[in-house]
Short mmCIF file of C-alpha atoms and ligand atoms in Angstrom, two decimals:
data_model
loop_
_atom_site.label_atom_id
_atom_site.label_comp_id
_atom_site.label_asym_id
_atom_site.label_seq_id
_atom_site.Cartn_x
_atom_site.Cartn_y
_atom_site.Cartn_z
CA UNK I 1 116.24 121.55 81.41
CA UNK I 2 118.79 120.60 78.86
CA UNK I 3 118.94 122.13 75.44
CA UNK I 4 120.59 122.40 72.00
CA UNK I 5 119.63 118.90 71.04
CA UNK I 6 121.53 117.07 68.38
CA UNK I 7 119.02 116.34 65.61
CA UNK I 8 119.98 112.68 65.44
CA UNK I 9 119.40 112.09 69.13
CA UNK I 10 116.38 111.10 71.14
CA UNK I 11 114.45 114.11 72.30
CA UNK I 12 111.91 114.60 75.08
CA UNK I 13 109.22 115.03 72.43
CA UNK I 14 109.83 111.48 71.23
CA UNK I 15 109.95 110.27 74.82
CA UNK I 16 106.49 111.61 75.46
CA UNK I 17 105.26 109.05 72.98
CA UNK I 18 107.46 106.25 74.23
CA UNK I 19 105.92 103.34 76.05
CA UNK I 20 109.04 101.52 77.22
CA UNK I 21 112.10 102.20 79.33
CA UNK I 22 113.66 104.27 76.54
CA UNK I 23 111.16 107.02 77.27
CA UNK I 24 112.96 107.77 80.53
CA UNK I 25 116.43 108.38 79.12
CA UNK I 26 117.33 111.09 76.62
CA UNK I 27 120.89 111.78 75.53
CA UNK I 28 121.26 115.37 74.31
CA UNK I 29 124.04 117.69 73.30
CA UNK I 30 123.71 120.52 75.77
CA UNK I 31 125.40 123.89 75.37
CA UNK I 32 125.16 124.44 79.11
CA UNK I 33 126.63 121.03 79.99
CA UNK I 34 129.22 121.73 77.23
CA UNK I 35 128.79 118.28 75.70
CA UNK I 36 126.71 115.15 75.88
CA UNK I 37 124.30 115.13 78.78
CA UNK I 38 122.35 112.00 79.58
CA UNK I 39 118.97 113.13 80.83
CA UNK I 40 116.70 111.20 83.14
CA UNK I 41 113.10 112.23 82.65
CA UNK I 42 111.05 111.66 85.79
CA UNK I 43 107.83 112.63 84.01
CA UNK I 44 107.48 110.55 80.84
CA UNK I 45 103.71 110.42 81.32
CA UNK I 46 102.83 114.12 81.70
CA UNK I 47 104.30 117.50 82.53
CA UNK I 48 104.41 118.13 86.26
CA UNK I 49 105.83 121.36 87.62
CA UNK I 50 105.34 123.86 90.41
CA UNK I 51 106.06 126.72 88.00
CA UNK I 52 104.48 127.72 84.72
CA UNK I 53 107.32 129.66 83.12
CA UNK I 54 106.33 131.40 79.88
CA UNK I 55 109.63 130.38 78.29
CA UNK I 56 109.18 126.67 79.13
CA UNK I 57 109.83 124.35 76.22
CA UNK I 58 107.70 121.52 77.64
CA UNK I 59 104.07 121.75 76.66
CA UNK I 60 101.38 119.93 78.66
CA UNK I 61 100.81 116.41 77.31
CA UNK I 62 99.44 113.10 78.47
CA UNK I 63 100.90 109.64 77.92
CA UNK I 64 99.57 107.47 80.76
CA UNK I 65 101.20 104.36 79.29
CA UNK I 66 104.65 105.82 80.03
CA UNK I 67 104.18 106.06 83.81
CA UNK I 68 107.28 105.20 85.88
CA UNK I 69 107.39 102.24 88.20
CA UNK I 70 110.00 100.91 90.59
CA UNK I 71 113.19 99.68 88.94
CA UNK I 72 112.53 101.25 85.54
CA UNK I 73 115.11 104.02 85.85
CA UNK I 74 117.99 101.71 86.70
CA UNK I 75 116.96 99.30 83.94
CA UNK I 76 116.74 102.14 81.40
CA UNK I 77 120.15 103.51 82.38
CA UNK I 78 121.73 100.09 82.15
CA UNK I 79 120.12 99.49 78.76
CA UNK I 80 121.46 102.81 77.48
CA UNK I 81 125.03 102.04 78.55
CA UNK I 82 124.88 98.48 77.23
CA UNK I 83 123.30 99.20 73.85
CA UNK I 84 123.72 102.85 72.88
CA UNK I 85 126.66 104.33 74.75
CA UNK I 86 129.41 102.54 72.72
CA UNK I 87 128.21 104.33 69.57
CA UNK I 88 127.84 107.72 71.25
CA UNK I 89 131.23 107.38 72.91
CA UNK I 90 132.92 107.43 69.50
CA UNK I 91 131.82 111.05 69.05
CA UNK I 92 131.21 112.49 72.49
CA UNK I 93 132.51 112.60 76.03
CA UNK I 94 129.80 112.21 78.64
CA UNK I 95 129.61 115.48 80.60
CA UNK I 96 126.89 114.63 83.08
CA UNK I 97 123.85 112.57 83.95
CA UNK I 98 121.13 115.12 84.57
CA UNK I 99 117.84 114.65 86.31
CA UNK I 100 115.28 116.99 84.83
CA UNK I 101 112.84 116.26 81.99
CA UNK I 102 109.22 117.25 81.69
CA UNK I 103 108.86 119.21 84.92
CA UNK I 104 110.29 119.80 88.37
CA UNK I 105 112.15 116.66 89.47
CA UNK I 106 111.80 117.33 93.20
CA UNK I 107 108.04 116.77 92.74
CA UNK I 108 108.60 113.19 91.67
CA UNK I 109 108.28 110.28 94.09
CA UNK I 110 111.06 108.68 92.02
CA UNK I 111 113.68 111.36 92.72
CA UNK I 112 115.54 109.35 95.36
CA UNK I 113 115.40 106.21 93.27
CA UNK I 114 116.72 108.12 90.24
CA UNK I 115 119.64 109.63 92.18
CA UNK I 116 120.77 106.31 93.58
CA UNK I 117 120.17 104.43 90.32
CA UNK I 118 122.32 106.97 88.47
CA UNK I 119 125.07 106.64 91.07
CA UNK I 120 124.96 102.85 90.95
CA UNK I 121 125.02 102.53 87.16
CA UNK I 122 127.64 105.27 86.79
CA UNK I 123 129.86 103.54 89.32
CA UNK I 124 129.60 100.33 87.28
CA UNK I 125 130.58 102.22 84.15
CA UNK I 126 133.53 103.88 85.88
CA UNK I 127 134.87 100.40 86.66
CA UNK I 128 134.83 99.75 82.88
CA UNK I 129 136.08 103.18 81.78
CA UNK I 130 138.00 105.34 84.25
CA UNK I 131 137.40 108.46 82.12
CA UNK I 132 133.84 108.51 83.43
CA UNK I 133 135.09 109.04 86.98
CA UNK I 134 134.61 112.81 86.73
CA UNK I 135 131.05 112.65 85.39
CA UNK I 136 128.69 114.30 87.89
CA UNK I 137 125.05 113.60 88.52
CA UNK I 138 123.23 116.93 88.09
CA UNK I 139 119.85 117.85 89.49
CA UNK I 140 118.23 120.69 87.56
CA UNK I 141 115.62 122.20 89.85
CA UNK I 142 113.45 125.30 89.92
CA UNK I 143 114.34 125.64 93.64
CA UNK I 144 110.84 125.06 95.03
CA UNK I 145 112.03 121.69 96.37
CA UNK I 146 114.18 123.57 98.89
CA UNK I 147 110.95 124.42 100.72
CA UNK I 148 110.65 120.74 101.67
CA UNK I 149 112.78 119.51 104.61
CA UNK I 150 112.53 115.94 103.26
CA UNK I 151 113.89 116.95 99.84
CA UNK I 152 116.67 118.99 101.46
CA UNK I 153 117.66 116.04 103.66
CA UNK I 154 117.78 113.74 100.62
CA UNK I 155 119.91 116.16 98.59
CA UNK I 156 122.31 116.88 101.47
CA UNK I 157 122.72 113.15 102.07
CA UNK I 158 123.23 112.29 98.41
CA UNK I 159 125.81 115.06 98.00
CA UNK I 160 127.92 113.27 100.61
CA UNK I 161 127.72 109.99 98.72
CA UNK I 162 128.18 110.88 95.04
CA UNK I 163 129.69 113.41 92.67
CA UNK I 164 126.62 115.59 92.70
CA UNK I 165 125.78 119.07 91.40
CA UNK I 166 122.59 121.03 91.97
CA UNK I 167 121.61 123.68 89.42
CA UNK I 168 119.02 125.86 91.09
CA UNK I 169 116.80 128.32 89.25
CA UNK I 170 116.58 131.94 90.38
CA UNK I 171 114.88 134.15 87.79
CA UNK I 172 114.71 137.91 88.24
CA UNK I 173 115.64 139.79 91.36
CA UNK I 174 112.26 140.89 92.62
CA UNK I 175 108.82 139.59 93.48
CA UNK I 176 107.42 141.22 90.37
CA UNK I 177 109.77 139.53 87.89
CA UNK I 178 109.71 136.25 89.77
CA UNK I 179 105.96 136.27 89.45
CA UNK I 180 106.07 137.11 85.71
CA UNK I 181 108.67 134.44 84.98
CA UNK I 182 107.35 131.63 87.18
CA UNK I 183 103.62 132.45 87.02
CA UNK I 184 103.37 130.94 90.48
CA UNK I 185 102.38 132.11 93.95
CA UNK I 186 105.70 131.22 95.52
CA UNK I 187 107.08 134.24 97.36
CA UNK I 188 110.39 135.39 95.91
CA UNK I 189 111.86 136.20 99.32
CA UNK I 190 110.98 132.74 100.58
CA UNK I 191 112.64 131.09 97.57
CA UNK I 192 115.80 133.15 98.11
CA UNK I 193 115.77 132.36 101.83
CA UNK I 194 115.34 128.65 101.28
CA UNK I 195 118.08 128.52 98.62
CA UNK I 196 120.34 130.28 101.14
CA UNK I 197 119.39 127.88 103.92
CA UNK I 198 120.03 124.87 101.70
CA UNK I 199 123.22 126.16 100.09
CA UNK I 200 124.76 127.00 103.44
CA UNK I 201 125.25 123.23 103.71
CA UNK I 202 125.41 121.97 100.12
CA UNK I 203 126.72 124.24 97.34
CA UNK I 204 124.61 125.06 94.30
CA UNK I 205 124.99 126.59 90.86
CA UNK I 206 122.42 129.33 90.28
CA UNK I 207 120.73 129.30 86.86
CA UNK I 208 118.97 132.41 85.65
CA UNK I 209 116.92 132.91 82.49
CA UNK I 210 117.11 136.33 80.84
CA UNK I 211 114.53 136.96 78.14
CA UNK I 212 112.45 139.75 76.70
CA UNK I 213 108.78 140.59 76.58
CA UNK I 214 108.46 140.75 72.80
CA UNK I 215 105.33 142.90 73.03
CA UNK I 216 106.73 145.72 75.18
CA UNK I 217 110.42 145.16 74.42
CA UNK I 218 111.14 145.03 78.15
CA UNK I 219 114.08 142.89 79.27
CA UNK I 220 112.70 140.57 81.96
CA UNK I 221 115.73 140.93 84.18
CA UNK I 222 116.46 143.54 86.83
CA UNK I 223 120.23 143.40 87.18
CA UNK I 224 120.52 145.66 90.19
CA UNK I 225 117.96 143.80 92.27
CA UNK I 226 119.24 140.46 91.00
CA UNK I 227 122.70 141.36 92.26
CA UNK I 228 121.05 142.34 95.53
CA UNK I 229 119.45 138.89 95.76
CA UNK I 230 122.80 137.23 95.05
CA UNK I 231 124.49 139.31 97.74
CA UNK I 232 121.69 138.39 100.12
CA UNK I 233 122.33 134.69 99.38
CA UNK I 234 126.04 135.11 99.95
CA UNK I 235 125.43 137.17 103.08
CA UNK I 236 123.30 134.36 104.50
CA UNK I 237 126.17 131.92 103.99
CA UNK I 238 125.08 130.29 100.73
CA UNK I 239 127.87 128.42 98.97
CA UNK I 240 127.52 129.25 95.30
CA UNK I 241 129.80 127.42 92.90
CA UNK I 242 128.78 129.38 89.85
CA UNK I 243 126.14 131.63 88.36
CA UNK I 244 124.81 130.72 84.94
CA UNK I 245 122.92 133.32 82.90
CA UNK I 246 121.21 132.13 79.75
CA UNK I 247 118.60 133.12 77.24
CA UNK I 248 116.23 131.00 75.21
CA UNK I 249 118.02 128.87 72.63
CA UNK I 250 115.02 128.16 70.41
CA UNK I 251 111.72 129.91 69.76
CA UNK I 252 109.82 129.71 73.08
CA UNK I 253 106.39 128.15 73.20
CA UNK I 254 104.78 131.50 74.00
CA UNK I 255 105.21 134.08 71.25
CA UNK I 256 105.44 137.04 73.64
CA UNK I 257 108.78 135.72 74.95
CA UNK I 258 111.90 136.51 72.93
CA UNK I 259 115.56 135.80 73.44
CA UNK I 260 118.20 138.43 74.20
CA UNK I 261 120.88 139.14 71.63
CA UNK I 262 124.43 138.18 72.44
CA UNK I 263 125.78 141.73 72.90
CA UNK I 264 123.09 142.60 75.43
CA UNK I 265 123.52 139.28 77.24
CA UNK I 266 127.25 139.90 77.56
CA UNK I 267 126.61 143.43 78.85
CA UNK I 268 124.18 142.17 81.49
CA UNK I 269 126.64 139.46 82.48
CA UNK I 270 129.32 142.09 82.86
CA UNK I 271 127.12 144.00 85.30
CA UNK I 272 126.54 140.85 87.34
CA UNK I 273 130.26 140.05 87.20
CA UNK I 274 131.14 143.34 88.86
CA UNK I 275 128.89 142.67 91.84
CA UNK I 276 130.12 139.13 92.44
CA UNK I 277 133.06 138.02 94.55
CA UNK I 278 135.83 137.00 92.14
CA UNK I 279 135.87 133.40 93.35
CA UNK I 280 132.34 132.79 92.07
CA UNK I 281 132.43 131.68 88.43
CA UNK I 282 130.03 133.41 86.05
CA UNK I 283 128.86 131.69 82.86
CA UNK I 284 126.81 133.36 80.16
CA UNK I 285 125.02 131.55 77.34
CA UNK I 286 123.54 133.57 74.49
CA UNK I 287 121.77 132.55 71.32
CA UNK I 288 125.03 131.49 69.72
CA UNK I 289 126.47 129.56 72.66
CA UNK I 290 128.74 130.49 75.55
CA UNK I 291 129.78 134.14 75.55
CA UNK I 292 132.88 135.81 76.87
CA UNK I 293 132.06 138.49 79.41
CA UNK I 294 133.47 141.98 78.80
CA UNK I 295 135.22 143.76 81.61
CA UNK I 296 135.02 147.40 80.53
CA UNK I 297 133.26 148.75 83.60
CA UNK I 298 131.17 150.99 81.29
CA UNK I 299 127.91 149.05 81.57
CA UNK I 300 124.72 150.69 82.73
CA UNK I 301 121.88 149.18 84.69
CA UNK I 302 119.30 148.03 82.15
CA UNK I 303 116.13 150.06 81.94
S1 SF4 K 1 110.48 125.29 86.08
FE1 SF4 K 1 111.27 124.34 84.21
S2 SF4 K 1 109.81 122.70 83.70
FE2 SF4 K 1 108.83 124.06 85.18
S3 SF4 K 1 107.63 125.49 83.94
FE3 SF4 K 1 109.63 126.44 84.38
S4 SF4 K 1 110.95 125.92 82.65
FE4 SF4 K 1 109.16 124.52 82.59
#
């Protein structure tokens, strides 16, 4: 899920009402992509996800007229680059093409088509502008797709054929917090095991939401057990490019979820930093943007 949208840009909310190819593509300024991210929304017709995260910014909706069909994604991408990109390019560098949108993209029957359409259109654009050579295609997933051998095979294969990054969600470090934050029946240990199994072959970036229960004040993050889960991943041979901790950037849909202030986010990131091998990059995004991570060694495990 991308965020920090530029007010003048298309947003997923507008796409939900769209009835043409434009509803599939949404350029956004993303703090976590550090620039302009071109999103591909595989669910323009309705939200479709295996999780029901309380901090999710996508509310259930229905727009049956916006249903995808074969060829639409490639056509929409090509239309964006032909018509809109020249204007955007005056102000922004393109940081990635991300596949996410209104749900979990590995649930979509159009995932493979979207990956290969993005690679094809991007390759055409690179031939026109070499600066786009470094633009990756990013899949933003909640990690439940790793339970499917067919999805894993597709992602492994595509990673050999394109500049491809996978940002995989891992919230909390225990069954209890995973259950609170995903509101699903997926077993936490199975998710961790399947991320490890997948990432032993194809590297991933781990994305982790840290937020607060506004009613009790409890921080919905258990740093010690989270670090244990990360060490378990690494111990099982997972190749982790980076860990990205973030809190909600805008008021969440559910009022009992609140963001974490920047000082506390940086402190929690510092705890995670100390447990990680130095070669694994750690990113931390607070309310105000990317945070520098202190290195005092004085941090305590959060209560
Ligand atoms: S995994 Fe993403 S799309 Fe699905 S409910 Fe959670 S935040 Fe929303």
